[in-house]
Short mmCIF file of C-alpha atoms in Angstrom, two decimals:
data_model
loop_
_atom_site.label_atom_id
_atom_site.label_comp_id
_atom_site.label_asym_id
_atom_site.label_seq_id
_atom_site.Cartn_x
_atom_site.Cartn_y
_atom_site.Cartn_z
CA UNK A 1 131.39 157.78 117.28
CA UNK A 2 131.56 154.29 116.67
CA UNK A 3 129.77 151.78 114.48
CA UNK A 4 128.55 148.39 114.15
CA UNK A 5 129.62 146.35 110.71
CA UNK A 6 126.78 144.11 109.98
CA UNK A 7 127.04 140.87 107.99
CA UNK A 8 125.47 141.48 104.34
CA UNK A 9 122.23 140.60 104.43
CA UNK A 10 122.98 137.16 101.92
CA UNK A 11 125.40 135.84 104.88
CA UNK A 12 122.74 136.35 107.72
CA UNK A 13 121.52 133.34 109.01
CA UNK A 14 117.76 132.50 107.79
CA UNK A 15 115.89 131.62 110.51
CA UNK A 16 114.61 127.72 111.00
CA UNK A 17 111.53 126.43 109.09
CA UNK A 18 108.48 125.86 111.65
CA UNK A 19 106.89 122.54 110.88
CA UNK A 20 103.86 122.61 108.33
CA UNK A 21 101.82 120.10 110.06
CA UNK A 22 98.74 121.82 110.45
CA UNK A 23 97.53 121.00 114.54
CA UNK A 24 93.99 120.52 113.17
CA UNK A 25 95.44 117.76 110.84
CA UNK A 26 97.07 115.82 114.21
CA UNK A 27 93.30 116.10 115.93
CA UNK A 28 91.76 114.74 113.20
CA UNK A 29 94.06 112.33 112.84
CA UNK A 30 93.97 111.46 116.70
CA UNK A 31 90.20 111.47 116.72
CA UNK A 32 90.07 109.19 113.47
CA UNK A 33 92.27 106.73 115.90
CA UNK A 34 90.14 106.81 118.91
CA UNK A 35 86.53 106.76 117.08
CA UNK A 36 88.27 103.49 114.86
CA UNK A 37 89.74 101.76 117.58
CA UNK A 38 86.58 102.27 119.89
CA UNK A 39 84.52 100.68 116.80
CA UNK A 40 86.84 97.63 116.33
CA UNK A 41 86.43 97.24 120.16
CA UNK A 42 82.65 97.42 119.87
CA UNK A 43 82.59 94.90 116.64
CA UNK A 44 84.48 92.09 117.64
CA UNK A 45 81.93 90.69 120.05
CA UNK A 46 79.46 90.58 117.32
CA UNK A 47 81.79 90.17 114.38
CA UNK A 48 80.47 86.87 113.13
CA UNK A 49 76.37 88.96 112.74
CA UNK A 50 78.04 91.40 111.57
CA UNK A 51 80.18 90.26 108.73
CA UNK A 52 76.79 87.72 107.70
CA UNK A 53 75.02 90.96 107.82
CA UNK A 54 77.06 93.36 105.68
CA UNK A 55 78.57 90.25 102.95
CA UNK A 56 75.58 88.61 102.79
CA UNK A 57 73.44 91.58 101.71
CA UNK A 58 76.45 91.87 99.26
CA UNK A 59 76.64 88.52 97.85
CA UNK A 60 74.05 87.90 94.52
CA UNK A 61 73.20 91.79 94.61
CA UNK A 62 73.98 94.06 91.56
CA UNK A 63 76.83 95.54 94.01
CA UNK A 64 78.57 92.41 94.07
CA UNK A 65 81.11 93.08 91.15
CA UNK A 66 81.55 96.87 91.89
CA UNK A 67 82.41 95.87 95.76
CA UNK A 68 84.88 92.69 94.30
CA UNK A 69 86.40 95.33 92.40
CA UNK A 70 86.98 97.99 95.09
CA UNK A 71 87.92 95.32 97.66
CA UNK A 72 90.49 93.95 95.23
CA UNK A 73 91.84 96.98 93.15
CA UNK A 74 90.69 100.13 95.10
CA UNK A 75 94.05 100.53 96.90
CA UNK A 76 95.13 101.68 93.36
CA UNK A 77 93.19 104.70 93.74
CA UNK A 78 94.36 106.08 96.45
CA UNK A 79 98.41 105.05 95.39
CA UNK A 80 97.27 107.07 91.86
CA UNK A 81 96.82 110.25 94.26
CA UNK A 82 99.38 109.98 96.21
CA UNK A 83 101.57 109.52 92.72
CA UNK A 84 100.48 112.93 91.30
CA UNK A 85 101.21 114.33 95.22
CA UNK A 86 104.79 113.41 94.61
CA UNK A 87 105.15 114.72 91.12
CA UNK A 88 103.34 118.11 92.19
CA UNK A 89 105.27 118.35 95.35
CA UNK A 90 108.78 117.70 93.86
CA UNK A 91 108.19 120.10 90.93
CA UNK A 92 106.67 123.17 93.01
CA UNK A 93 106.68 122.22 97.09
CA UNK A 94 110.35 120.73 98.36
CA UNK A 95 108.87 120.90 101.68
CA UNK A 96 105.98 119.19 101.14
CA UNK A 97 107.65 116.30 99.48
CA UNK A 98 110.14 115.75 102.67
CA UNK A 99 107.06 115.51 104.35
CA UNK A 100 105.68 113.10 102.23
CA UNK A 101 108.73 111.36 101.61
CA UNK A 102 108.21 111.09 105.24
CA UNK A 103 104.84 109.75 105.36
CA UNK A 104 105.81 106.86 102.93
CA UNK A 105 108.48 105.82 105.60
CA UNK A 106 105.39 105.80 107.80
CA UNK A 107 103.53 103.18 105.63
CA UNK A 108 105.94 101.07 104.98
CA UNK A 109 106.36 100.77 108.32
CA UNK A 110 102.93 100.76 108.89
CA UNK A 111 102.36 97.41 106.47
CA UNK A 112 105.63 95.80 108.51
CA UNK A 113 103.61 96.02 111.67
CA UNK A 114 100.06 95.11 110.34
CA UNK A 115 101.83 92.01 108.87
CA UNK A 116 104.08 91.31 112.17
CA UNK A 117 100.81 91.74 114.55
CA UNK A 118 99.06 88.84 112.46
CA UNK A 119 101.19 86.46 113.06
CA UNK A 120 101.00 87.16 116.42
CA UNK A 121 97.21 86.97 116.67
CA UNK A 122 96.79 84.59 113.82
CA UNK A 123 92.70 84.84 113.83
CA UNK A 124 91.48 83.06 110.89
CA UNK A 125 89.48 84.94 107.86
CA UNK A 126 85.73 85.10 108.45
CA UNK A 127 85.09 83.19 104.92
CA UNK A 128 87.69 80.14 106.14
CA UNK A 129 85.93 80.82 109.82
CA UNK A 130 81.89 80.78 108.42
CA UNK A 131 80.86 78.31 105.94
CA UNK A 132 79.56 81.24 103.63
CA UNK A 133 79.53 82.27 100.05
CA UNK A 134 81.54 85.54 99.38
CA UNK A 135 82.27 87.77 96.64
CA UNK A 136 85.85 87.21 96.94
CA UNK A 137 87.59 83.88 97.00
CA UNK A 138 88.91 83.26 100.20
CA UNK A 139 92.51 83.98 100.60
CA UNK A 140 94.91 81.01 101.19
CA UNK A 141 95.21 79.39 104.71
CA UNK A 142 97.96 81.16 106.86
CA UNK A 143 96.87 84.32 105.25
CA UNK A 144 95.58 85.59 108.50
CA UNK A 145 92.40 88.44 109.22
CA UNK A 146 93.19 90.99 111.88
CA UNK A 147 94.16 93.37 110.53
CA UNK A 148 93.21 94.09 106.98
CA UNK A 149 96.31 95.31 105.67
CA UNK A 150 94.74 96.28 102.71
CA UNK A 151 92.50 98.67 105.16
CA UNK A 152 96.19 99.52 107.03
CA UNK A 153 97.70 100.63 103.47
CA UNK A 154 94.75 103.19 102.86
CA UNK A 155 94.75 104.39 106.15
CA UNK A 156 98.47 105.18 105.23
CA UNK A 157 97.98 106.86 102.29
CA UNK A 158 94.98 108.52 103.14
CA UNK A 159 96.84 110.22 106.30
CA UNK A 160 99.93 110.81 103.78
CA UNK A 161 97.74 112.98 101.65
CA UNK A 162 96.10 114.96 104.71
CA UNK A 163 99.61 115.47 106.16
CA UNK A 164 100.93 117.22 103.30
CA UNK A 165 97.43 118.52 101.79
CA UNK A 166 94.69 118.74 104.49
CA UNK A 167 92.22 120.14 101.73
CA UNK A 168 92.16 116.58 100.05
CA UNK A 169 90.29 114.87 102.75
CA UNK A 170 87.06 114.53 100.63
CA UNK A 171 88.62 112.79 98.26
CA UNK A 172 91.21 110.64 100.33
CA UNK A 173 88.79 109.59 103.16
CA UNK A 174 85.90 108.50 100.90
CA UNK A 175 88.46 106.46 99.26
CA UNK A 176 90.00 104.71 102.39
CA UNK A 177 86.79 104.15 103.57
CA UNK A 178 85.31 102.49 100.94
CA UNK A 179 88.30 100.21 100.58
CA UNK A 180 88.05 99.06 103.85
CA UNK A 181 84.06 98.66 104.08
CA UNK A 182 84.52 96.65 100.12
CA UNK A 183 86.90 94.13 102.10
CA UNK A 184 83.86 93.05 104.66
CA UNK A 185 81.33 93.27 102.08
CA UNK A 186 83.60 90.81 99.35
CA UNK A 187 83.84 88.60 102.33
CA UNK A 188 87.47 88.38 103.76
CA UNK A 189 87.26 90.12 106.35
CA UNK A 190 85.08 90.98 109.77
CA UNK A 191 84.52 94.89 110.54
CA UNK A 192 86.84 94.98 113.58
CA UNK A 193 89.37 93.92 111.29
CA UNK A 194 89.31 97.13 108.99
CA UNK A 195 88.74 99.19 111.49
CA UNK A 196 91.84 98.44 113.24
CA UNK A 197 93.38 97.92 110.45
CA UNK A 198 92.57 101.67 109.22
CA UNK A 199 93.48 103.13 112.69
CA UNK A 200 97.18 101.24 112.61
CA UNK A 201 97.45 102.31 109.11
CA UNK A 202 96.81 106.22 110.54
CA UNK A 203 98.49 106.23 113.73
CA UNK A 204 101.60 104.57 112.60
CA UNK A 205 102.16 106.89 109.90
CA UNK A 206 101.28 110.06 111.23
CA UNK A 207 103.77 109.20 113.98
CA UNK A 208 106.86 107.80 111.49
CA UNK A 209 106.21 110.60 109.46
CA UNK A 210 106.60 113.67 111.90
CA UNK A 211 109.44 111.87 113.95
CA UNK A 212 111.18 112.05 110.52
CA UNK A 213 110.19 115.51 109.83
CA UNK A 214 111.23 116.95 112.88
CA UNK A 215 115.02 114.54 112.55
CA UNK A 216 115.25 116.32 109.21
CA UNK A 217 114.56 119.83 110.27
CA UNK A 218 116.70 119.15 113.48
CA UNK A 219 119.55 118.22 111.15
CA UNK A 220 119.17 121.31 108.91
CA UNK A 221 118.86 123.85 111.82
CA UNK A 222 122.29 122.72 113.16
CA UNK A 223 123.98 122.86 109.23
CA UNK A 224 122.30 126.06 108.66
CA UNK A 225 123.54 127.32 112.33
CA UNK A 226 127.05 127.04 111.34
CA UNK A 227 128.48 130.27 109.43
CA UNK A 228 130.66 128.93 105.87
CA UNK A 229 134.36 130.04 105.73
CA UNK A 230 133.00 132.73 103.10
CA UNK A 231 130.80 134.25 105.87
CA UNK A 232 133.25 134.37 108.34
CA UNK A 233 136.02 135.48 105.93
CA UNK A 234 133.46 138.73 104.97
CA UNK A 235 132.36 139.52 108.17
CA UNK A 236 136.00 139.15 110.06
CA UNK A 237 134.73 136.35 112.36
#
């Protein structure tokens, strides 16, 4: 009668990690892209109505300072969340902090393409565009409008937080909402701007992020794959 020698069970091979990318995170994050881009589409014909609409309701109301504030400062909201994501995630979730490690990759290179596509398009901010008063002063000629890249940042952040904490999207999508809508309503920007601005911001990081997930989990299937000389030593292979 013969037998089989197993390797010990601390020598067998663990098998790979599955990605932790929830699917109902991606549709979300698809649909957010579609329903954004279709509203930018929608906006710019009337963008000039629209941004006298929205920033002059603003301008000389009681919500004038609160939406100066958000529009110039909120973006430190949303980095403040994402801060206590890393410090959580690095003391009690490895995983989760690849993948968020990942996701920052995503908006940096999210903010390199916002700032590449307006010099491209160069259109000029509505406040330079509109002879209008606005919460905000208007931002220095050259400093172009589409996209917001203020909106494209907390799109980016807001989709960093979902990918590694879908449970956060109350909090996160308020926030990178608000943001956006604060930029139109302080006056430097139209609506088709943060809209597109927010759908860049989510698409581009969403796809940096789990193109850099999967390299890294590619990369440690094939080290884990290969058996140490101290395996193959014990097990006589």
């Amino acid at each position: 009668m013969t037998t089989t020698r197993h390797a010990p069970a601390a020598n067998r091979l663990a098998p790979p990690a599955r990605s932790r990318v929830p699917h109902a995170t991606l549709a979300t994050v698809l649909t957010a892209f579609l329903g954004l881009s279709a509203l930018s589409l929608a906006a710019w014909p009337a963008r000039a109505g629209l941004f006298e609409s929205v920033a002059g309701g603003t301008t000389g109301s009681p919500l004038a300072g609160f939406a100066g504030l958000v529009a110039d400062k909120g973006l430190l909201g949303l980095v403040a969340v994402v801060a206590v994501l890393v410090l959580f995630t690095w003391l009690r979730d490895r995983p989760g902090f690849g993948l968020l490690a990942a996701a920052g990759a995503g908006t940096v290179a999210a903010y390199a393409t916002s700032e590449v596509v307006k010099l491209v398009v160069t259109e000029e901010r509505p406040c330079r565009a509109i002879d209008f008063a606005t919460v905000l002063a208007c931002p220095a000629p050259g400093d172009w409008s589409w996209p917001s890249n203020h909106s494209t940042i907390a799109g980016a952040l807001a989709v960093a937080c979902l990918l590694v904490v879908p449970r956060l999207w109350p909090v996160v999508v308020p926030m990178a909402l608000a943001v956006a809508g604060a930029r139109v309503a302080a006056g430097v920007h139209y609506v088709h701007d943060v809209a597109s601005g927010l759908a860049l911001g989510a698409a581009v990081t969403c796809l940096v992020a789990l193109a850099a997930h999967a390299g890294v989990q590619r990369f440690t299937r094939r080290s884990t794959s290969r058996r140490s000389p101290a395996a193959r030593r014990t097990t006589g292979r």
